[in-house]
N, CA, C and O of each residue as an XYZ file, in Angstrom:
592
protein
N      36.796    -25.054     20.800
C      36.721    -24.685     19.401
C      37.273    -25.836     18.576
O      38.329    -26.392     18.877
N      36.549    -26.172     17.548
C      36.903    -27.321     16.733
C      36.874    -26.922     15.260
O      35.970    -26.212     14.819
N      37.866    -27.381     14.508
C      37.930    -27.137     13.067
C      38.399    -28.413     12.379
O      39.068    -29.250     12.985
N      38.042    -28.547     11.119
C      38.491    -29.665     10.294
C      39.320    -29.083      9.162
O      38.944    -28.079      8.557
N      40.455    -29.720      8.878
C      41.314    -29.227      7.810
C      42.160    -30.338      7.224
O      42.076    -31.494      7.638
N      42.978    -29.963      6.250
C      43.810    -30.934      5.538
C      45.277    -30.679      5.876
O      45.748    -29.542      5.838
N      45.990    -31.754      6.207
C      47.410    -31.660      6.537
C      48.196    -31.409      5.253
O      48.061    -32.151      4.281
N      49.021    -30.352      5.255
C      49.817    -30.022      4.074
C      51.316    -30.151      4.329
O      52.110    -30.127      3.389
N      51.709    -30.290      5.608
C      53.128    -30.435      5.931
C      53.257    -31.039      7.325
O      52.396    -30.849      8.184
N      54.347    -31.768      7.529
C      54.655    -32.353      8.835
C      56.073    -31.937      9.195
O      56.985    -32.023      8.371
N      56.251    -31.486     10.431
C      57.577    -31.131     10.928
C      57.669    -31.608     12.373
O      57.144    -30.968     13.284
N      58.341    -32.735     12.573
C      58.415    -33.314     13.912
C      57.031    -33.757     14.359
O      56.357    -34.517     13.663
N      56.610    -33.273     15.534
C      55.274    -33.638     16.025
C      54.242    -32.551     15.737
O      53.173    -32.524     16.346
N      54.570    -31.652     14.804
C      53.633    -30.600     14.409
C      53.161    -30.825     12.980
O      53.949    -31.155     12.094
N      51.875    -30.643     12.773
C      51.289    -30.755     11.435
C      50.811    -29.372     11.011
O      50.125    -28.691     11.773
N      51.167    -28.955      9.801
C      50.611    -27.724      9.249
C      49.313    -28.103      8.559
O      49.294    -28.945      7.662
N      48.232    -27.473      8.988
C      46.897    -27.819      8.508
C      46.268    -26.591      7.874
O      46.320    -25.497      8.437
N      45.670    -26.774      6.695
C      44.948    -25.680      6.043
C      43.462    -25.880      6.332
O      42.911    -26.966      6.153
N      42.832    -24.796      6.783
C      41.401    -24.862      7.096
C      40.670    -23.712      6.421
O      41.242    -22.652      6.166
N      39.406    -23.945      6.142
C      38.500    -22.884      5.731
C      37.563    -22.716      6.911
O      36.770    -23.609      7.207
N      37.647    -21.567      7.595
C      36.885    -21.394      8.832
C      35.402    -21.704      8.663
O      34.758    -21.264      7.711
N      34.886    -22.469      9.611
C      33.477    -22.843      9.655
C      32.923    -22.391     10.995
O      33.654    -21.830     11.812
N      31.667    -22.624     11.223
C      31.056    -22.335     12.522
C      31.220    -20.882     12.924
O      31.067    -19.975     12.105
N      31.535    -20.671     14.196
C      31.659    -19.314     14.732
C      32.771    -18.544     14.038
O      32.610    -17.359     13.748
N      33.900    -19.199     13.765
C      35.020    -18.511     13.119
C      34.691    -18.126     11.677
O      35.129    -17.080     11.197
N      33.928    -18.958     10.994
C      33.606    -18.712      9.595
C      32.780    -17.465      9.371
O      32.841    -16.859      8.301
N      32.001    -17.073     10.383
C      31.130    -15.904     10.245
C      31.662    -14.683     10.978
O      31.019    -13.634     10.976
N      32.820    -14.802     11.602
C      33.354    -13.713     12.416
C      34.007    -12.654     11.531
O      34.816    -12.972     10.660
N      33.648    -11.405     11.763
C      34.210    -10.300     10.985
C      35.677    -10.060     11.315
O      36.387     -9.431     10.530
N      36.140    -10.542     12.449
C      37.520    -10.295     12.879
C      38.457    -11.453     12.556
O      39.592    -11.469     13.033
N      38.012    -12.425     11.754
C      38.844    -13.600     11.538
C      40.175    -13.278     10.876
O      41.151    -13.995     11.095
N      40.246    -12.218     10.070
C      41.520    -11.888      9.437
C      42.518    -11.318     10.434
O      43.721    -11.331     10.175
N      42.042    -10.822     11.562
C      42.931    -10.265     12.585
C      43.191    -11.253     13.707
O      44.067    -11.028     14.542
N      42.452    -12.327     13.735
C      42.529    -13.275     14.844
C      43.457    -14.423     14.475
O      43.190    -15.175     13.538
N      44.540    -14.547     15.214
C      45.439    -15.674     14.980
C      46.076    -16.092     16.295
O      47.262    -15.849     16.519
N      45.305    -16.711     17.153
C      45.822    -17.045     18.466
C      46.982    -18.024     18.468
O      47.742    -18.069     19.436
N      47.135    -18.794     17.432
C      48.256    -19.734     17.417
C      49.283    -19.374     16.352
O      50.042    -20.238     15.912
N      49.317    -18.126     15.935
C      50.293    -17.700     14.941
C      49.937    -18.133     13.537
O      50.824    -18.366     12.716
N      48.652    -18.243     13.249
C      48.181    -18.704     11.947
C      48.618    -17.767     10.830
O      48.818    -16.570     11.038
N      48.760    -18.340      9.643
C      49.015    -17.560      8.431
C      47.724    -17.558      7.639
O      47.150    -18.619      7.388
N      47.258    -16.388      7.241
C      45.979    -16.273      6.549
C      46.230    -15.853      5.107
O      46.866    -14.830      4.854
N      45.724    -16.650      4.159
C      45.830    -16.358      2.735
C      44.441    -16.467      2.136
O      43.928    -17.569      1.940
N      43.831    -15.326      1.845
C      42.477    -15.321      1.302
C      41.506    -15.891      2.310
O      41.433    -15.416      3.443
N      40.752    -16.914      1.907
C      39.786    -17.520      2.824
C      40.340    -18.779      3.495
O      39.593    -19.521      4.134
N      41.646    -19.021      3.353
C      42.263    -20.200      3.959
C      43.219    -19.780      5.077
O      43.913    -18.768      4.984
N      43.228    -20.583      6.122
C      44.117    -20.338      7.250
C      45.052    -21.535      7.384
O      44.611    -22.684      7.398
N      46.342    -21.251      7.481
C      47.342    -22.287      7.698
C      47.766    -22.208      9.161
O      48.251    -21.174      9.619
N      47.581    -23.292      9.881
C      47.922    -23.305     11.299
C      48.730    -24.545     11.636
O      48.615    -25.574     10.971
N      49.540    -24.441     12.666
C      50.279    -25.598     13.156
C      49.488    -26.230     14.282
O      48.986    -25.534     15.164
N      49.378    -27.547     14.253
C      48.668    -28.283     15.297
C      49.570    -29.388     15.829
O      50.382    -29.953     15.096
N      49.417    -29.680     17.098
C      50.171    -30.769     17.708
C      49.584    -32.077     17.180
O      48.397    -32.356     17.345
N      50.444    -32.868     16.541
C      50.012    -34.063     15.810
C      50.096    -35.298     16.707
O      51.023    -36.098     16.576
N      49.141    -35.454     17.609
C      49.152    -36.576     18.555
C      48.660    -37.885     17.941
O      48.843    -38.946     18.537
N      48.043    -37.830     16.771
C      47.473    -39.037     16.176
C      48.254    -39.536     14.962
O      47.787    -40.433     14.259
N      49.419    -38.977     14.709
C      50.238    -39.454     13.603
C      49.657    -39.174     12.233
O      49.827    -39.973     11.312
N      48.976    -38.057     12.085
C      48.420    -37.695     10.775
C      49.558    -37.494      9.779
O      50.671    -37.121     10.148
N      49.254    -37.749      8.519
C      50.238    -37.591      7.448
C      49.736    -36.585      6.426
O      48.558    -36.226      6.409
N      50.648    -36.138      5.576
C      50.294    -35.166      4.537
C      49.154    -35.724      3.694
O      49.203    -36.870      3.248
N      48.133    -34.908      3.482
C      46.971    -35.298      2.698
C      45.792    -35.755      3.538
O      44.661    -35.788      3.052
N      46.043    -36.111      4.809
C      44.950    -36.541      5.685
C      44.049    -35.359      6.039
O      44.511    -34.224      6.157
N      42.770    -35.640      6.205
C      41.827    -34.655      6.733
C      41.708    -34.924      8.223
O      41.433    -36.049      8.642
N      41.920    -33.875      9.027
C      41.955    -34.054     10.479
C      41.000    -33.097     11.185
O      40.653    -32.033     10.671
N      40.591    -33.509     12.368
C      39.804    -32.647     13.249
C      40.768    -32.123     14.313
O      41.509    -32.887     14.932
N      40.743    -30.807     14.511
C      41.603    -30.174     15.511
C      40.734    -29.493     16.552
O      39.623    -29.044     16.271
N      41.269    -29.429     17.751
C      40.535    -28.781     18.827
C      41.495    -27.921     19.634
O      42.633    -28.311     19.896
N      41.015    -26.746     20.023
C      41.808    -25.880     20.882
C      41.254    -25.980     22.296
O      40.040    -26.028     22.494
N      42.136    -26.009     23.263
C      41.736    -26.037     24.663
C      40.749    -24.893     24.918
O      41.056    -23.746     24.592
N      39.576    -25.171     25.492
C      38.576    -24.116     25.712
C      39.096    -22.938     26.543
O      38.750    -21.789     26.270
N      39.919    -23.218     27.549
C      40.465    -22.127     28.371
C      41.374    -21.233     27.536
O      41.376    -20.014     27.706
N      42.142    -21.835     26.637
C      43.021    -21.068     25.761
C      42.203    -20.236     24.783
O      42.554    -19.090     24.500
N      41.120    -20.798     24.265
C      40.250    -20.055     23.345
C      39.618    -18.858     24.047
O      39.515    -17.779     23.463
N      39.195    -19.041     25.293
C      38.600    -17.931     26.047
C      39.647    -16.860     26.325
O      39.365    -15.669     26.193
N      40.859    -17.275     26.709
C      41.934    -16.313     26.947
C      42.249    -15.532     25.675
O      42.452    -14.319     25.724
N      42.290    -16.220     24.543
C      42.547    -15.547     23.262
C      41.469    -14.515     22.961
O      41.775    -13.390     22.565
N      40.216    -14.892     23.145
C      39.110    -13.959     22.903
C      39.198    -12.763     23.844
O      38.940    -11.631     23.435
N      39.559    -13.006     25.095
C      39.715    -11.934     26.077
C      40.792    -10.950     25.623
O      40.592     -9.737     25.671
N      41.938    -11.481     25.182
C      43.039    -10.625     24.731
C      42.686     -9.846     23.467
O      43.079     -8.689     23.314
N      41.949    -10.478     22.572
C      41.666     -9.876     21.271
C      40.472     -8.924     21.298
O      40.486     -7.900     20.614
N      39.447     -9.245     22.072
C      38.212     -8.462     22.013
C      37.947     -7.582     23.232
O      37.433     -6.474     23.077
N      38.280     -8.036     24.430
C      37.929     -7.277     25.630
C      38.989     -6.242     26.014
O      38.658     -5.086     26.279
N      40.252     -6.647     26.045
C      41.296     -5.731     26.503
C      41.476     -4.486     25.629
O      41.854     -3.442     26.159
N      41.224     -4.545     24.316
C      41.293     -3.293     23.547
C      40.274     -2.254     24.027
O      40.545     -1.054     24.000
N      39.114     -2.718     24.462
C      38.101     -1.792     24.990
C      38.602     -1.180     26.294
O      38.415      0.011     26.542
N      39.237     -2.001     27.123
C      39.812     -1.500     28.374
C      40.902     -0.474     28.069
O      40.968      0.572     28.713
N      41.759     -0.771     27.087
C      42.826      0.165     26.709
C      42.235      1.488     26.239
O      42.739      2.556     26.587
N      41.166      1.417     25.449
C      40.506      2.649     25.000
C      40.003      3.439     26.206
O      40.192      4.653     26.280
N      39.366      2.749     27.147
C      38.839      3.417     28.342
C      39.928      4.072     29.167
O      39.748      5.180     29.670
N      41.060      3.391     29.308
C      42.177      3.967     30.065
C      42.703      5.211     29.364
O      42.940      6.237     30.001
N      42.886      5.116     28.045
C      43.357      6.281     27.285
C      42.407      7.452     27.397
O      42.833      8.594     27.568
N      41.127      7.169     27.301
C      40.104      8.212     27.420
C      40.164      8.843     28.810
O      40.106     10.065     28.941
N      40.280      8.011     29.851
C      40.312      8.509     31.230
C      41.561      9.343     31.501
O      41.484     10.389     32.146
N      42.700      8.884     31.013
C      43.945      9.635     31.219
C      43.849     11.007     30.569
O      44.223     12.011     31.175
N      43.352     11.055     29.343
C      43.225     12.349     28.662
C      42.147     13.212     29.303
O      42.205     14.437     29.199
N      41.174     12.608     29.957
C      40.148     13.383     30.670
C      40.758     14.152     31.829
O      40.269     15.220     32.197
N      41.823     13.613     32.404
C      42.515     14.303     33.497
C      43.345     15.477     32.995
O      43.646     16.408     33.742
N      43.710     15.417     31.719
C      44.605     16.425     31.153
C      43.852     17.524     30.416
O      44.233     18.693     30.487
N      42.786     17.159     29.710
C      42.088     18.132     28.861
C      40.573     17.956     28.960
O      40.074     16.898     29.342
N      39.874     19.003     28.610
C      38.410     18.954     28.552
C      37.913     18.743     27.120
O      36.713     18.588     26.895
N      38.827     18.738     26.159
C      38.489     18.582     24.749
C      38.104     17.116     24.470
O      38.933     16.215     24.591
N      36.842     16.899     24.098
C      36.355     15.537     23.858
C      37.088     14.846     22.715
O      37.325     13.639     22.772
N      37.449     15.597     21.677
C      38.180     15.004     20.552
C      39.528     14.457     21.010
O      39.953     13.388     20.573
N      40.196     15.194     21.890
C      41.490     14.739     22.401
C      41.320     13.490     23.274
O      42.170     12.600     23.259
N      40.233     13.429     24.024
C      39.964     12.252     24.858
C      39.790     11.009     23.979
O      40.331      9.943     24.273
N      39.032     11.169     22.904
C      38.818     10.047     21.979
C      40.139      9.645     21.327
O      40.434      8.457     21.199
N      40.929     10.629     20.916
C      42.239     10.320     20.330
C      43.138      9.610     21.341
O      43.908      8.723     20.973
N      43.041      9.995     22.606
C      43.796      9.304     23.654
C      43.378      7.848     23.763
O      44.219      6.960     23.906
N      42.065      7.606     23.695
C      41.564      6.233     23.734
C      42.044      5.430     22.544
O      42.465      4.281     22.685
N      41.979      6.034     21.376
C      42.456      5.355     20.163
C      43.952      5.094     20.261
O      44.424      4.019     19.892
N      44.695      6.073     20.757
C      46.147      5.915     20.912
C      46.504      4.755     21.828
O      47.378      3.950     21.506
N      45.826      4.668     22.972
C      46.082      3.559     23.891
C      45.711      2.229     23.241
O      46.401      1.230     23.444
N      44.635      2.205     22.465
C      44.234      0.973     21.777
C      45.286      0.549     20.760
O      45.602     -0.635     20.650
N      45.828      1.507     20.020
C      46.873      1.204     19.032
C      48.102      0.637     19.732
O      48.680     -0.353     19.281
N      48.501      1.268     20.839
C      49.656      0.772     21.595
C      49.383     -0.648     22.093
O      50.268     -1.502     22.048
N      48.165     -0.901     22.564
C      47.812     -2.246     23.031
C      47.905     -3.259     21.889
O      48.431     -4.355     22.081
N      47.395     -2.903     20.693
C      47.451     -3.836     19.565
C      48.891     -4.112     19.139
O      49.208     -5.231     18.734
N      49.761     -3.117     19.224
C      51.178     -3.347     18.924
C      51.786     -4.311     19.944
O      52.548     -5.211     19.589
N      51.438     -4.110     21.212
C      51.883     -5.028     22.264
C      51.346     -6.435     21.997
O      52.078     -7.417     22.120
N      50.075     -6.527     21.634
C      49.442     -7.820     21.381
C      50.099     -8.534     20.200
O      50.257     -9.754     20.218
N      50.474     -7.782     19.193
C      51.138     -8.379     18.027
C      52.475     -8.995     18.439
O      52.816    -10.103     18.023
N      53.224     -8.261     19.260
C      54.506     -8.767     19.742
C      54.294     -9.998     20.634
O      55.033    -10.978     20.534
N      53.292     -9.940     21.496
C      52.966    -11.061     22.373
C      52.550    -12.283     21.553
O      52.927    -13.408     21.879
N      51.774    -12.064     20.491
C      51.325    -13.157     19.628
C      52.513    -13.877     19.001
O      52.531    -15.106     18.931
N      53.505    -13.117     18.545
C      54.685    -13.742     17.942
C      55.413    -14.609     18.959
O      55.900    -15.691     18.630
N      55.484    -14.125     20.196
C      56.162    -14.888     21.244
C      55.362    -16.138     21.617
O      55.927    -17.227     21.712
N      54.061    -15.989     21.828
C      53.229    -17.112     22.250
C      53.065    -18.166     21.164
O      52.915    -19.349     21.469
N      53.093    -17.751     19.893
C      52.891    -18.713     18.807
C      54.067    -19.677     18.672
O      53.948    -20.716     18.023
N      55.197    -19.338     19.278
C      56.345    -20.249     19.249
C      56.191    -21.379     20.263
O      56.815    -22.431     20.126
N      55.364    -21.161     21.271
C      55.127    -22.187     22.283
C      54.024    -23.136     21.851
O      53.503    -23.035     20.740
N      53.675    -24.058     22.736
C      52.683    -25.070     22.404
C      51.315    -24.803     23.017
O      50.326    -25.400     22.591
N      51.237    -23.918     24.006
C      49.983    -23.707     24.731
C      48.854    -23.221     23.824
O      47.702    -23.612     24.010
N      49.167    -22.381     22.855
C      48.141    -21.791     22.004
C      47.953    -22.547     20.692
O      47.260    -22.066     19.796
N      48.561    -23.723     20.571
C      48.400    -24.518     19.346
C      47.244    -25.502     19.519
O      47.085    -26.092     20.587
N      46.442    -25.678     18.476
C      45.391    -26.697     18.541
C      46.016    -28.094     18.519
O      47.186    -28.258     18.172
N      45.229    -29.080     18.889
C      45.688    -30.470     18.927
C      44.854    -31.284     17.938
O      43.628    -31.171     17.908
N      45.530    -32.109     17.126
C      44.818    -33.021     16.228
C      44.150    -34.071     17.109
O      44.826    -34.834     17.800
N      42.822    -34.105     17.081
C      42.076    -35.033     17.936
C      41.585    -36.267     17.188
O      41.220    -37.270     17.800
N      41.578    -36.184     15.842
C      41.049    -37.311     15.067
C      41.485    -37.184     13.616
O      41.547    -36.085     13.064
N      41.785    -38.323     13.007
C      42.005    -38.353     11.560
C      40.654    -38.697     10.949
O      40.180    -39.826     11.069
N      40.042    -37.722     10.298
C      38.698    -37.889      9.742
C      38.745    -38.738      8.483
O      37.906    -39.616      8.284
N      39.736    -38.472      7.629
C      39.850    -39.197      6.362
C      41.326    -39.314      6.014
O      42.039    -38.315      5.927
N      41.776    -40.558      5.817
C      43.165    -40.771      5.452
C      43.349    -40.549      3.964
O      42.480    -40.875      3.155
N      44.501    -39.988      3.621
C      44.849    -39.801      2.224
C      45.024    -41.182      1.599
O      45.705    -42.028      2.180
N      44.427    -41.436      0.430
C      44.521    -42.761     -0.206
C      45.971    -43.194     -0.427
O      46.827    -42.393     -0.800
N      46.219    -44.477     -0.187
C      47.542    -45.036     -0.451
C      48.502    -44.933      0.717
O      49.652    -45.356      0.601
N      48.066    -44.384      1.833
C      48.943    -44.288      3.000
C      48.528    -45.347      4.008
O      47.539    -45.194      4.725
N      49.293    -46.408      4.048
C      48.980    -47.511      4.962
C      49.443    -47.154      6.365
O      50.525    -46.595      6.545
N      48.630    -47.476      7.350
C      48.982    -47.253      8.753
C      49.311    -48.606      9.382
O      48.688    -49.617      9.059
N      50.272    -48.615     10.262
C      50.628    -49.854     10.973
C      49.841    -49.975     12.241
O      50.001    -50.949     12.976
C-alpha cells in the first residue's frame, strides 16, 4: 500500500504526514474506522506517523509505503475476524436457545466485544514500529530547504 502526503511534523526518526486517501483507501467505505498505524482522522485528511528513513523535513511531499504483509494482517484483523466473531456468537447462542433473534444478538454481541478488543490492540500496536508506514521517497522538497 502506497500513499503520498505532506510532512507536517518531525519527532526523532518519525515524520507526521497528512494524507488525503487515494486509490483503494480513497474509495473504501471503512476508511474512517481503519487505522492500522494509529492514524488520526480529521474530515477527509488522515494524520499518520511514518518512519523517516530519507530525512524528510516539514513541508516536504513524501511517498510512504506499508509492508504488504502488515497491510494484509491489518485487513484480516479489521474485515475478516469480525465475521468470525459474529459466527462464534451465533453458534454459541444456537446451543443455548432456538430463538433466531437471540442468536443474531449473540453474534452482534461477540462482534462488539471483538471490536473493543481490536481497539485496545490498535492502541498497543500503534506505539510500536511494525504497523507504521515507511517514507520511501521525497517526491517534492519544500522550497528553501537545502539538503547536504
